[in-house]
mmCIF file of C-alpha atoms in Angstrom:
data_model
loop_
_atom_site.group_PDB
_atom_site.id
_atom_site.type_symbol
_atom_site.label_atom_id
_atom_site.label_comp_id
_atom_site.label_asym_id
_atom_site.label_seq_id
_atom_site.Cartn_x
_atom_site.Cartn_y
_atom_site.Cartn_z
ATOM 1 C CA MET A 13 -18.827 -4.583 -9.866
ATOM 2 C CA ILE A 14 -17.330 -6.342 -6.868
ATOM 3 C CA GLU A 15 -18.038 -10.016 -6.517
ATOM 4 C CA PRO A 16 -17.244 -11.272 -3.018
ATOM 5 C CA THR A 17 -16.371 -14.851 -2.317
ATOM 6 C CA GLU A 18 -17.880 -16.867 0.489
ATOM 7 C CA SER A 19 -15.051 -15.862 2.820
ATOM 8 C CA GLU A 20 -15.627 -12.095 2.711
ATOM 9 C CA ASP A 21 -18.188 -10.669 5.060
ATOM 10 C CA ILE A 22 -19.934 -7.322 4.704
ATOM 11 C CA LEU A 23 -17.427 -5.568 6.982
ATOM 12 C CA GLU A 24 -14.540 -6.616 4.740
ATOM 13 C CA MET A 25 -16.452 -5.495 1.658
ATOM 14 C CA ASN A 26 -17.127 -2.127 3.297
ATOM 15 C CA ARG A 27 -13.414 -1.770 4.117
ATOM 16 C CA PHE A 28 -12.564 -2.482 0.480
ATOM 17 C CA ILE A 29 -15.088 0.067 -0.779
ATOM 18 C CA ASP A 30 -13.801 2.666 1.696
ATOM 19 C CA ALA A 31 -10.250 2.013 0.466
ATOM 20 C CA MET A 32 -11.312 2.527 -3.154
ATOM 21 C CA ILE A 33 -13.062 5.785 -2.238
ATOM 22 C CA GLY A 34 -9.920 6.912 -0.399
ATOM 23 C CA ILE A 35 -7.730 6.106 -3.389
ATOM 24 C CA ARG A 36 -10.075 8.084 -5.621
ATOM 25 C CA SER A 37 -9.817 11.093 -3.304
ATOM 26 C CA GLU A 38 -6.003 10.874 -3.485
ATOM 27 C CA ILE A 39 -6.274 10.845 -7.281
ATOM 28 C CA GLN A 40 -8.540 13.898 -7.119
ATOM 29 C CA GLU A 41 -5.886 15.768 -5.102
ATOM 30 C CA ILE A 42 -3.446 15.128 -7.959
ATOM 31 C CA ILE A 43 -6.006 16.273 -10.557
ATOM 32 C CA ASP A 44 -6.713 19.436 -8.525
ATOM 33 C CA GLY A 45 -2.980 20.196 -8.286
ATOM 34 C CA LYS A 46 -2.887 19.853 -4.492
ATOM 35 C CA GLN A 47 -0.393 16.992 -4.738
ATOM 36 C CA SER A 48 2.243 16.125 -7.335
ATOM 37 C CA ILE A 49 2.142 12.705 -8.956
ATOM 38 C CA ASP A 50 5.647 11.758 -7.836
ATOM 39 C CA GLY A 51 5.098 13.091 -4.317
ATOM 40 C CA SER A 52 1.722 11.458 -3.801
ATOM 41 C CA PRO A 53 0.957 8.729 -1.263
ATOM 42 C CA LEU A 54 -0.188 6.561 -4.171
ATOM 43 C CA ARG A 55 3.171 6.776 -5.944
ATOM 44 C CA ASN A 56 5.100 6.109 -2.725
ATOM 45 C CA ALA A 57 2.908 3.270 -1.442
ATOM 46 C CA PRO A 58 3.242 0.812 0.113
ATOM 47 C CA HIS A 59 4.719 2.415 3.217
ATOM 48 C CA THR A 60 6.803 -0.004 5.246
ATOM 49 C CA ILE A 61 7.045 0.173 9.021
ATOM 50 C CA GLY A 62 10.701 1.132 8.506
ATOM 51 C CA ALA A 63 9.728 4.130 6.386
ATOM 52 C CA ILE A 64 7.029 5.221 8.822
ATOM 53 C CA ALA A 65 9.267 4.857 11.895
ATOM 54 C CA ALA A 66 12.391 6.420 10.343
ATOM 55 C CA SER A 67 13.602 9.696 11.828
ATOM 56 C CA ASN A 68 13.717 11.275 8.358
ATOM 57 C CA TRP A 69 10.352 11.887 6.676
ATOM 58 C CA ASP A 70 10.825 13.898 3.477
ATOM 59 C CA ARG A 71 7.400 13.402 1.949
ATOM 60 C CA SER A 72 4.849 16.140 1.320
ATOM 61 C CA TYR A 73 2.138 14.318 3.277
ATOM 62 C CA SER A 74 2.019 13.292 6.921
ATOM 63 C CA ARG A 75 3.294 10.019 8.332
ATOM 64 C CA GLU A 76 -0.255 9.313 9.442
ATOM 65 C CA ALA A 77 -1.485 9.653 5.846
ATOM 66 C CA GLY A 78 1.211 7.213 4.749
ATOM 67 C CA ALA A 79 0.568 4.702 7.518
ATOM 68 C CA PHE A 80 -3.210 4.942 7.773
ATOM 69 C CA PRO A 81 -4.553 6.661 4.648
ATOM 70 C CA ALA A 82 -8.188 6.203 5.667
ATOM 71 C CA THR A 83 -10.018 6.127 8.939
ATOM 72 C CA ILE A 84 -10.346 2.528 10.000
ATOM 73 C CA THR A 85 -13.305 1.306 12.011
ATOM 74 C CA GLY A 86 -12.132 0.711 15.558
ATOM 75 C CA LEU A 87 -9.291 3.251 15.364
ATOM 76 C CA ILE A 88 -9.427 5.908 18.041
ATOM 77 C CA PRO A 89 -8.551 9.288 16.465
ATOM 78 C CA GLY A 90 -4.938 10.147 17.269
ATOM 79 C CA GLU A 91 -4.148 6.633 18.474
ATOM 80 C CA LEU A 92 -2.487 3.967 16.358
ATOM 81 C CA ILE A 93 -3.312 1.022 18.606
ATOM 82 C CA GLY A 94 -6.636 -0.525 17.736
ATOM 83 C CA SER A 95 -6.208 -0.444 13.989
ATOM 84 C CA ARG A 96 -7.518 -3.851 13.039
ATOM 85 C CA GLY A 97 -6.219 -5.611 9.983
ATOM 86 C CA LYS A 98 -3.258 -3.321 9.261
ATOM 87 C CA TYR A 99 -0.685 -5.179 7.185
ATOM 88 C CA TRP A 100 2.840 -3.786 7.226
ATOM 89 C CA PRO A 101 4.651 -4.723 4.010
ATOM 90 C CA THR A 102 8.324 -5.619 4.353
ATOM 91 C CA VAL A 103 9.362 -3.853 1.151
ATOM 92 C CA GLY A 104 8.325 -0.663 -0.594
ATOM 93 C CA ARG A 105 7.396 -0.280 -4.236
ATOM 94 C CA ILE A 106 9.015 -2.715 -6.621
ATOM 95 C CA ASP A 107 9.649 -1.805 -10.249
ATOM 96 C CA GLY A 108 7.535 -4.647 -11.602
ATOM 97 C CA ALA A 109 7.870 -3.568 -15.229
ATOM 98 C CA PHE A 110 11.666 -3.871 -15.013
ATOM 99 C CA GLY A 111 11.325 -7.332 -13.508
ATOM 100 C CA ASP A 112 8.869 -8.355 -16.211
ATOM 101 C CA ARG A 113 11.291 -7.302 -18.936
ATOM 102 C CA ASN A 114 14.472 -8.580 -17.279
ATOM 103 C CA LEU A 115 13.768 -12.044 -15.953
ATOM 104 C CA VAL A 116 16.527 -13.358 -13.716
ATOM 105 C CA CYS A 117 16.490 -17.010 -12.786
ATOM 106 C CA SER A 118 17.805 -17.766 -9.311
ATOM 107 C CA CYS A 119 17.504 -21.519 -9.784
ATOM 108 C CA ALA A 120 20.367 -23.967 -9.791
ATOM 109 C CA PRO A 121 21.781 -24.805 -13.233
ATOM 110 C CA ILE A 122 19.827 -27.418 -15.216
ATOM 111 C CA GLU A 123 22.741 -29.831 -14.847
ATOM 112 C CA ALA A 124 22.181 -29.918 -11.085
ATOM 113 C CA TYR A 125 18.777 -31.522 -11.640
ATOM 114 C CA SER A 126 20.023 -34.251 -14.004
ATOM 115 C CA SER A 127 21.443 -36.528 -11.316
#
């Protein structure tokens, strides 16, 4: 069940549902053997603008599939301009489990706060 807050309109909810359906279809491609787990768009997401614009693209799926995995309302087929609400992350995947197990404090020493 999806419970929207007051700030989400029906268009945003539809975008979310479409994204979930798209993710499920990517999972089905892995189940069907059409895509490997490690080479899948899901495993390599998020795709940064740097990765999309780089001259080297060594992934088994298209740049378009990495940048715009689902058709977005308002996007003209074959044209990237007009894609409303596209967020370009500044970093790719982070190994969150490593960070959870290996906490590193970047704070000043405790003594610095005593004065």
